[in-house]
Tab-separated table of C-alpha atoms in Angstrom:
chain	number	residue	atom	x	y	z
A	1	MET	CA	-9.062	-9.451	-32.218
A	2	ILE	CA	-12.664	-10.647	-32.668
A	3	ILE	CA	-15.179	-10.125	-29.829
A	4	GLU	CA	-18.211	-12.432	-29.783
A	5	LYS	CA	-21.252	-10.844	-28.116
A	6	LYS	CA	-24.441	-12.553	-27.000
A	7	LEU	CA	-27.386	-10.696	-25.470
A	8	ARG	CA	-30.393	-12.390	-23.963
A	9	ARG	CA	-33.243	-11.347	-21.652
A	10	PHE	CA	-35.009	-13.431	-19.042
A	11	CYS	CA	-38.094	-11.954	-17.240
A	12	ALA	CA	-37.124	-8.486	-15.959
A	13	ALA	CA	-33.427	-9.310	-15.841
A	14	ALA	CA	-31.084	-8.444	-18.676
A	15	VAL	CA	-27.977	-10.543	-19.085
A	16	PHE	CA	-25.249	-10.648	-21.652
A	17	CYS	CA	-22.143	-12.806	-21.914
A	18	LEU	CA	-18.968	-11.602	-23.536
A	19	MET	CA	-16.548	-14.044	-25.034
A	20	CYS	CA	-13.145	-12.343	-25.328
A	21	ALA	CA	-10.732	-14.310	-27.509
A	22	ALA	CA	-7.274	-13.459	-28.735
A	23	ILE	CA	-7.365	-15.065	-32.243
A	24	PRO	CA	-4.263	-15.152	-34.429
A	25	ALA	CA	-4.224	-12.326	-36.996
A	26	ALA	CA	-2.303	-14.490	-39.439
A	27	ALA	CA	-2.039	-18.219	-40.044
A	28	THR	CA	1.644	-18.109	-39.167
A	29	GLU	CA	0.965	-17.321	-35.469
A	30	ALA	CA	1.229	-20.248	-33.063
A	31	PRO	CA	-2.127	-21.551	-31.715
A	32	ALA	CA	-0.538	-21.880	-28.250
A	33	GLU	CA	-0.679	-18.074	-27.872
A	34	THR	CA	-4.483	-18.030	-28.130
A	35	VAL	CA	-6.136	-16.853	-24.891
A	36	LYS	CA	-9.868	-17.024	-24.175
A	37	ARG	CA	-11.651	-15.276	-21.334
A	38	GLN	CA	-15.351	-15.101	-20.546
A	39	ASN	CA	-16.744	-12.043	-18.794
A	40	THR	CA	-20.374	-11.691	-17.768
A	41	LEU	CA	-22.490	-8.675	-16.831
A	42	SER	CA	-25.990	-9.173	-15.470
A	43	ALA	CA	-28.506	-6.719	-13.968
A	44	ASP	CA	-32.216	-5.835	-13.804
A	45	ASP	CA	-31.716	-3.364	-16.674
A	46	ILE	CA	-28.859	-3.048	-19.184
A	47	GLN	CA	-28.247	-0.526	-21.970
A	48	TYR	CA	-25.625	-1.859	-24.371
A	49	ASN	CA	-24.137	-0.489	-27.616
A	50	VAL	CA	-23.004	-3.445	-29.713
A	51	ASN	CA	-20.869	-1.233	-31.980
A	52	THR	CA	-18.893	0.660	-29.300
A	53	GLY	CA	-19.030	-1.814	-26.409
A	54	ASP	CA	-20.358	0.842	-24.006
A	55	ALA	CA	-22.673	-0.536	-21.328
A	56	ARG	CA	-24.817	0.758	-18.445
A	57	ALA	CA	-26.494	-1.458	-15.868
A	58	LYS	CA	-28.851	-0.840	-12.934
A	59	GLY	CA	-30.279	-3.027	-10.196
A	60	ARG	CA	-28.589	-6.098	-8.746
A	61	VAL	CA	-25.509	-5.721	-10.914
A	62	VAL	CA	-23.172	-8.729	-11.063
A	63	ILE	CA	-19.877	-8.740	-12.980
A	64	THR	CA	-17.942	-12.001	-13.282
A	65	ARG	CA	-14.484	-12.586	-14.701
A	66	GLU	CA	-12.684	-15.935	-14.566
A	67	GLY	CA	-14.425	-17.026	-11.364
A	68	SER	CA	-14.151	-13.660	-9.587
A	69	VAL	CA	-17.333	-11.683	-8.863
A	70	LEU	CA	-18.061	-8.008	-8.223
A	71	LYS	CA	-21.567	-6.875	-7.175
A	72	GLY	CA	-23.235	-3.484	-6.729
A	73	ASP	CA	-26.278	-1.289	-7.393
A	74	GLU	CA	-25.242	0.166	-10.769
A	75	ALA	CA	-22.359	0.000	-13.246
A	76	GLU	CA	-21.020	1.519	-16.423
A	77	GLY	CA	-18.046	0.902	-18.681
A	78	ASN	CA	-16.808	-0.643	-21.901
A	79	THR	CA	-16.815	-4.364	-22.520
A	80	ASP	CA	-14.283	-4.218	-25.370
A	81	LYS	CA	-11.738	-2.478	-23.152
A	82	GLU	CA	-12.688	-4.661	-20.160
A	83	ILE	CA	-13.247	-1.665	-17.886
A	84	MET	CA	-16.285	-1.456	-15.630
A	85	THR	CA	-17.048	0.924	-12.753
A	86	ILE	CA	-19.550	-0.332	-10.220
A	87	ARG	CA	-21.186	1.788	-7.484
A	88	GLY	CA	-23.356	1.340	-4.420
A	89	ASN	CA	-22.874	-1.397	-1.791
A	90	VAL	CA	-19.978	-2.890	-3.700
A	91	SER	CA	-18.804	-6.347	-2.675
A	92	GLY	CA	-16.345	-8.641	-4.369
A	93	ASN	CA	-15.130	-12.189	-4.073
A	94	PHE	CA	-11.847	-13.435	-5.564
A	95	PRO	CA	-11.658	-17.192	-4.821
A	96	GLU	CA	-8.289	-17.823	-6.457
A	97	GLN	CA	-6.671	-15.198	-4.206
A	98	GLN	CA	-8.904	-16.089	-1.202
A	99	ALA	CA	-9.772	-12.394	-1.038
A	100	THR	CA	-12.904	-10.293	-0.537
A	101	LEU	CA	-13.630	-6.613	-1.127
A	102	LYS	CA	-16.147	-4.089	0.204
A	103	SER	CA	-16.349	-0.406	-0.798
A	104	GLU	CA	-18.643	2.372	-1.953
A	105	SER	CA	-17.448	2.118	-5.567
A	106	ALA	CA	-14.819	0.262	-7.586
A	107	THR	CA	-13.333	0.163	-11.090
A	108	TRP	CA	-12.400	-3.282	-12.380
A	109	THR	CA	-9.897	-3.330	-15.254
A	110	GLY	CA	-8.821	-6.463	-17.137
A	111	ASP	CA	-5.211	-7.045	-18.101
A	112	LYS	CA	-4.683	-8.457	-21.563
A	113	THR	CA	-0.919	-8.721	-20.989
A	114	LYS	CA	-1.623	-11.285	-18.231
A	115	LYS	CA	1.258	-9.939	-16.156
A	116	THR	CA	-1.411	-9.683	-13.483
A	117	ASP	CA	-5.074	-10.714	-13.336
A	118	GLY	CA	-6.127	-7.086	-13.698
A	119	THR	CA	-6.665	-4.341	-11.139
A	120	VAL	CA	-9.400	-3.239	-8.774
A	121	GLU	CA	-9.438	0.434	-7.805
A	122	ALA	CA	-11.787	0.892	-4.852
A	123	PHE	CA	-13.059	4.117	-3.252
A	124	GLY	CA	-14.808	4.936	0.017
A	125	ASP	CA	-14.454	2.902	3.232
A	126	VAL	CA	-12.540	0.148	1.465
A	127	LEU	CA	-12.012	-3.192	3.196
A	128	LEU	CA	-9.829	-5.730	1.412
A	129	THR	CA	-9.367	-9.061	3.207
A	130	ARG	CA	-7.362	-12.166	2.399
A	131	ALA	CA	-7.203	-15.546	4.133
A	132	PRO	CA	-6.229	-16.441	6.714
A	133	LYS	CA	-6.254	-13.078	8.569
A	134	ASP	CA	-4.879	-10.283	6.376
A	135	ARG	CA	-6.944	-7.116	6.002
A	136	LEU	CA	-6.447	-3.641	4.564
A	137	ASN	CA	-8.810	-0.784	5.417
A	138	ALA	CA	-8.468	2.681	3.779
A	139	ASP	CA	-10.320	5.437	1.947
A	140	TYR	CA	-8.725	4.334	-1.339
A	141	VAL	CA	-7.075	1.073	-2.424
A	142	LEU	CA	-5.613	0.041	-5.789
A	143	TRP	CA	-4.898	-3.700	-5.841
A	144	GLU	CA	-3.177	-5.705	-8.572
A	145	ILE	CA	-5.154	-8.923	-8.444
A	146	GLY	CA	-3.009	-12.023	-8.084
A	147	THR	CA	-0.061	-10.118	-6.593
A	148	GLU	CA	1.014	-8.563	-3.282
A	149	ASN	CA	1.106	-5.103	-4.894
A	150	TYR	CA	-1.210	-2.351	-3.670
A	151	LYS	CA	-1.542	1.386	-3.103
A	152	ALA	CA	-3.604	2.702	-0.211
A	153	ARG	CA	-4.432	6.259	0.873
A	154	GLY	CA	-6.399	7.856	3.678
A	155	ASN	CA	-6.688	6.330	7.164
A	156	VAL	CA	-4.722	3.231	6.196
A	157	ASP	CA	-5.197	0.513	8.803
A	158	GLY	CA	-4.042	-3.001	8.027
A	159	ILE	CA	-2.726	-6.319	9.265
A	160	MET	CA	-0.504	-8.169	6.795
A	161	GLN	CA	1.213	-11.381	7.914
A	162	ASN	CA	1.881	-10.428	11.554
A	163	LYS	CA	2.584	-6.790	10.700
A	164	ILE	CA	0.316	-3.959	11.786
A	165	LEU	CA	0.310	-0.717	9.799
A	166	LYS	CA	-1.505	2.551	10.558
A	167	ALA	CA	-0.551	5.411	8.234
A	168	ALA	CA	-1.798	8.148	5.923
A	169	GLU	CA	-0.487	6.394	2.806
A	170	ALA	CA	1.198	3.075	1.987
A	171	THR	CA	2.373	1.134	-1.066
A	172	ARG	CA	3.709	-2.338	-1.762
A	173	THR	CA	5.594	-3.309	-4.944
A	174	GLY	CA	7.214	-6.728	-5.071
A	175	ASP	CA	9.207	-7.257	-1.876
A	176	LYS	CA	9.441	-3.518	-1.073
A	177	PHE	CA	7.038	-1.331	0.909
A	178	TRP	CA	6.753	2.365	1.755
A	179	ALA	CA	4.499	4.380	4.077
A	180	ARG	CA	3.994	8.053	4.985
A	181	ASP	CA	2.880	9.634	8.271
A	182	VAL	CA	3.160	6.297	10.038
A	183	ARG	CA	1.248	6.334	13.314
A	184	ARG	CA	2.260	2.746	14.044
A	185	TYR	CA	4.218	-0.009	12.357
A	186	GLU	CA	4.348	-3.088	14.554
A	187	ASP	CA	6.186	-6.302	13.764
A	188	LEU	CA	4.613	-9.032	15.915
A	189	ALA	CA	7.345	-11.510	14.964
A	190	GLU	CA	10.311	-9.246	15.775
A	191	LYS	CA	8.362	-7.757	18.730
A	192	PHE	CA	8.879	-4.048	18.207
A	193	ALA	CA	6.818	-1.057	17.111
A	194	LEU	CA	7.619	2.386	15.765
A	195	SER	CA	6.175	5.597	14.372
A	196	ALA	CA	7.844	8.041	11.958
A	197	LYS	CA	7.252	10.493	9.133
A	198	THR	CA	8.231	7.904	6.524
A	199	VAL	CA	9.060	4.182	6.642
A	200	GLU	CA	10.410	2.009	3.849
A	201	GLY	CA	11.735	-1.528	3.855
A	202	ARG	CA	12.143	-4.917	2.231
A	203	LEU	CA	10.507	-8.258	3.004
A	204	ALA	CA	11.431	-11.862	2.175
A	205	LYS	CA	9.766	-15.226	2.792
A	206	ASP	CA	11.140	-17.318	5.604
A	207	ALA	CA	12.128	-20.810	4.452
A	208	LYS	CA	10.703	-22.511	7.564
A	209	SER	CA	7.465	-20.640	8.291
A	210	GLY	CA	6.694	-19.512	4.750
A	211	GLU	CA	5.707	-16.104	6.105
A	212	GLU	CA	7.236	-12.831	5.034
A	213	VAL	CA	9.975	-11.586	7.347
A	214	LEU	CA	11.301	-8.047	7.576
A	215	GLN	CA	14.847	-7.904	6.209
A	216	GLU	CA	15.683	-4.213	6.410
A	217	MET	CA	13.895	-0.958	7.123
A	218	VAL	CA	14.607	2.781	7.367
A	219	ALA	CA	12.380	5.110	9.415
A	220	ASP	CA	12.965	8.833	8.974
A	221	LYS	CA	11.995	11.923	11.036
A	222	ASN	CA	10.250	11.992	14.422
A	223	VAL	CA	11.122	8.367	15.086
A	224	VAL	CA	9.641	6.665	18.160
A	225	PHE	CA	10.829	3.078	18.659
A	226	ASP	CA	9.202	0.825	21.309
A	227	TYR	CA	10.263	-2.604	22.513
A	228	VAL	CA	10.253	-4.795	25.639
A	229	ASP	CA	13.563	-5.825	27.192
A	230	ARG	CA	14.501	-9.188	28.718
A	231	GLU	CA	13.258	-8.044	32.130
A	232	GLY	CA	9.803	-7.391	30.712
A	233	LEU	CA	10.129	-3.599	30.960
A	234	LYS	CA	9.073	-1.287	28.165
A	235	THR	CA	11.661	0.967	26.559
A	236	ARG	CA	10.982	3.872	24.214
A	237	VAL	CA	13.796	5.301	22.084
A	238	THR	CA	13.320	8.553	20.161
A	239	GLY	CA	15.525	10.064	17.468
A	240	ASP	CA	15.730	11.494	13.977
A	241	LYS	CA	16.357	8.229	12.106
A	242	ALA	CA	16.226	4.470	12.690
A	243	VAL	CA	17.796	1.733	10.550
A	244	TYR	CA	16.873	-1.932	11.077
A	245	SER	CA	18.961	-4.802	9.695
A	246	LYS	CA	18.020	-8.439	10.245
A	247	ALA	CA	21.427	-9.552	8.951
A	248	ARG	CA	23.209	-7.525	11.656
A	249	GLY	CA	20.464	-8.040	14.242
A	250	THR	CA	20.400	-4.355	15.205
A	251	VAL	CA	18.295	-1.218	15.191
A	252	VAL	CA	20.449	1.923	15.000
A	253	ILE	CA	18.721	5.133	16.123
A	254	SER	CA	20.609	8.367	15.447
A	255	GLY	CA	20.147	12.103	15.913
A	256	ASN	CA	19.103	13.542	19.309
A	257	THR	CA	18.463	10.073	20.688
A	258	LYS	CA	16.854	9.473	24.048
A	259	ALA	CA	15.786	6.201	25.664
A	260	VAL	CA	13.235	6.053	28.497
A	261	ARG	CA	12.501	2.808	30.344
A	262	SER	CA	9.251	2.227	32.202
A	263	ASP	CA	11.116	2.221	35.538
A	264	GLY	CA	12.153	5.843	34.922
A	265	LYS	CA	15.733	5.314	33.773
A	266	THR	CA	16.798	7.485	30.853
A	267	VAL	CA	19.735	7.430	28.467
A	268	THR	CA	20.776	10.165	26.040
A	269	ALA	CA	23.441	9.891	23.338
A	270	ASP	CA	24.294	10.821	19.770
A	271	THR	CA	23.526	7.291	18.569
A	272	MET	CA	21.953	4.215	20.162
A	273	VAL	CA	22.156	0.609	19.014
A	274	VAL	CA	19.454	-1.823	20.137
A	275	HIS	CA	20.675	-5.424	19.829
A	276	GLU	CA	17.908	-7.766	18.702
A	277	ASP	CA	19.136	-10.868	20.548
A	278	THR	CA	19.928	-9.370	23.967
A	279	ARG	CA	17.556	-6.374	23.826
A	280	ASN	CA	20.359	-4.282	25.315
A	281	ILE	CA	21.078	-0.664	24.355
A	282	GLU	CA	24.530	0.501	23.358
A	283	ALA	CA	24.943	4.310	23.661
A	284	ARG	CA	27.581	6.013	21.540
A	285	GLY	CA	28.770	9.626	21.726
A	286	ASN	CA	27.954	12.139	24.499
A	287	SER	CA	26.260	9.418	26.526
A	288	LYS	CA	24.502	10.121	29.808
A	289	ILE	CA	22.443	7.885	32.104
A	290	VAL	CA	19.973	9.251	34.679
A	291	PHE	CA	18.190	6.990	37.134
A	292	VAL	CA	16.084	7.385	40.271
A	293	VAL	CA	17.305	6.231	43.702
A	294	GLU	CA	14.526	5.549	46.200
A	295	GLU	CA	14.919	6.950	49.741
A	296	LYS	CA	12.879	6.248	52.845
A	297	ALA	CA	11.042	9.341	54.126
A	298	LYS	CA	12.141	10.558	57.601
A	299	LYS	CA	9.522	10.052	60.342
A	300	LYS	CA	8.424	13.182	62.199
A	301	ASP	CA	8.331	13.161	66.025
A	302	ASP	CA	4.996	13.459	67.806
A	303	GLY	CA	3.915	16.295	70.151
A	304	ALA	CA	5.672	19.583	70.310
A	305	LYS	CA	8.293	18.662	67.736
A	306	ASN	CA	5.591	17.822	65.207
A	307	SER	CA	3.328	20.813	65.966
A	308	GLY	CA	6.059	23.400	66.230
A	309	THR	CA	4.574	24.890	69.480
A	310	ALA	CA	5.234	24.410	73.207
A	311	LYS	CA	2.593	23.776	75.830
A	312	GLY	CA	0.228	26.739	76.236
A	313	GLY	CA	0.677	27.748	72.648
A	314	ALA	CA	4.073	29.414	72.996
A	315	PRO	CA	6.309	28.941	70.026
A	316	VAL	CA	9.209	26.617	70.445
A	317	LYS	CA	12.608	28.100	70.068
A	318	LYS	CA	14.478	26.443	67.299
A	319	GLU	CA	18.094	25.741	68.026
A	320	PRO	CA	20.470	26.328	65.168
A	321	PRO	CA	21.680	23.097	63.612
A	322	ALA	CA	24.962	21.854	64.906
A	323	GLU	CA	27.800	22.254	62.534
A	324	VAL	CA	28.953	18.975	61.042
A	325	PRO	CA	32.665	18.868	60.568
A	326	LYS	CA	33.584	18.564	56.931
A	327	GLU	CA	35.588	15.519	56.073
A	328	PRO	CA	38.506	15.979	53.770
A	329	ALA	CA	37.976	14.765	50.240
A	330	SER	CA	39.346	11.340	49.601
A	331	ALA	CA	40.209	9.673	46.346
A	332	ASP	CA	38.786	6.407	47.732
A	333	LYS	CA	35.267	7.805	48.006
A	334	LYS	CA	32.691	6.673	45.410
A	335	PRO	CA	30.973	9.339	43.296
A	336	VAL	CA	27.620	10.532	44.565
A	337	VAL	CA	24.687	9.019	42.664
A	338	GLU	CA	22.441	11.629	41.088
A	339	LYS	CA	19.144	11.528	42.998
A	340	ASN	CA	17.163	14.057	40.978
A	341	PRO	CA	14.324	12.508	38.974
A	342	PRO	CA	14.783	12.428	35.197
A	343	GLN	CA	13.286	15.291	33.236
A	344	LEU	CA	10.549	13.635	31.189
A	345	SER	CA	8.100	15.203	28.791
A	346	ASP	CA	4.354	14.923	29.474
A	347	GLN	CA	4.091	12.247	26.773
A	348	GLU	CA	6.939	10.231	28.290
A	349	LYS	CA	5.457	10.534	31.795
A	350	SER	CA	2.092	9.193	30.659
A	351	TRP	CA	3.802	6.348	28.784
A	352	VAL	CA	5.959	5.373	31.788
A	353	GLU	CA	2.940	5.396	34.111
A	354	GLU	CA	0.846	3.106	31.887
C-alpha cells in the first residue's frame, strides 16, 4: 500500500491531508478492488512524523473522514493506521448515519476491511444521537459506524425506536441485544415495562411500519413486570424469570410469582401467563386470589351510648350481648369472602397508591 502525504501551513493553522489508497501490489490484481479514502487532520499546531505516521495536534482540532467530522481540543494518533484519539469538548457529526456525538474524549479507528465504516470509542458523559429521536447516554460507548451495533457501560440511559432502556451495561449485535442490572426496559409499542438482573432478546423490522419490533425476550432474576389492563388499571407481576414471545402473544412469569393490581387485588401462583391481546392473567399452580371487600362503617348513637356514661357522670352498665342462635351449616350456603386486606410490601403499597 502506498500512502500519499501532503503537509501545508496557512497562517497559524497547520493542516495536512492524507490520501489513503489501496493500490494493486501486482498487475494481475483487478482495478475494481482499488479503494481510495481521504482523511484530513487540521489544528492550530501539528507535530507530524512523515516516516512513522505519528501525529499530535493542539487547538481547534478537526478530523474528517469520508464526510464525517470529529472535533476537539487536542488529538494524537497514527495516520497510517487510521487511529486518532481526540480529547476535550469532543463533538462529532456523521451525516450518512444522521448521527451526532458528544463526549470528553474519543478514539476514531478506520476499518480497511469495509465491513463497517470504522468505530468510535467514546469516554465520559457520552451522548450519541440519531435521527429522528434515538439517543444513547452512558459513561462509555463503542459504536460501529454504519451499523446498529454498540456497547455501552455506566449509567446507560437510552431511547431506541420506541424502546426505553436504563441499565448498568448494554450491548447490541445485529438483531440481538443484552443488558445487565436493568432498572427499566419499556416497550412503548407493546405497552409494558420491566426490570431485572439481566435482559436479552431479539428484534426484527416490521414490514408495515419499518420500525424494529421485539420478537422474543428473556428477563432473569428479580423480575418486575408492569402493564395496564383493559380497564385502565395498573398491574405489577413479580417473579424469578419472565419470557416474552410475540409469536405466542404471551409473557410467562415463573418462580415465586405475585401479581398486584392498583385496586388492591393480589394473585399468587407458581407461574403466571399474561396474554398480550386480552391483558388477562392466567395463574397456574398453587393459585390464590385475595381481594378487598368494602364495608360501610356502623354509625355510633349520640348521647349516653356514645359517651359511655349516664347523666351525672355515673358509668353506664353494659348489658352482656344477647346470644345469637347458631344456624346449622348448610351445603347451600356460599363461602365467606375473605375480608382481610392483602399483605403488601412497602414498595407495593407505594406503587398501588400512586
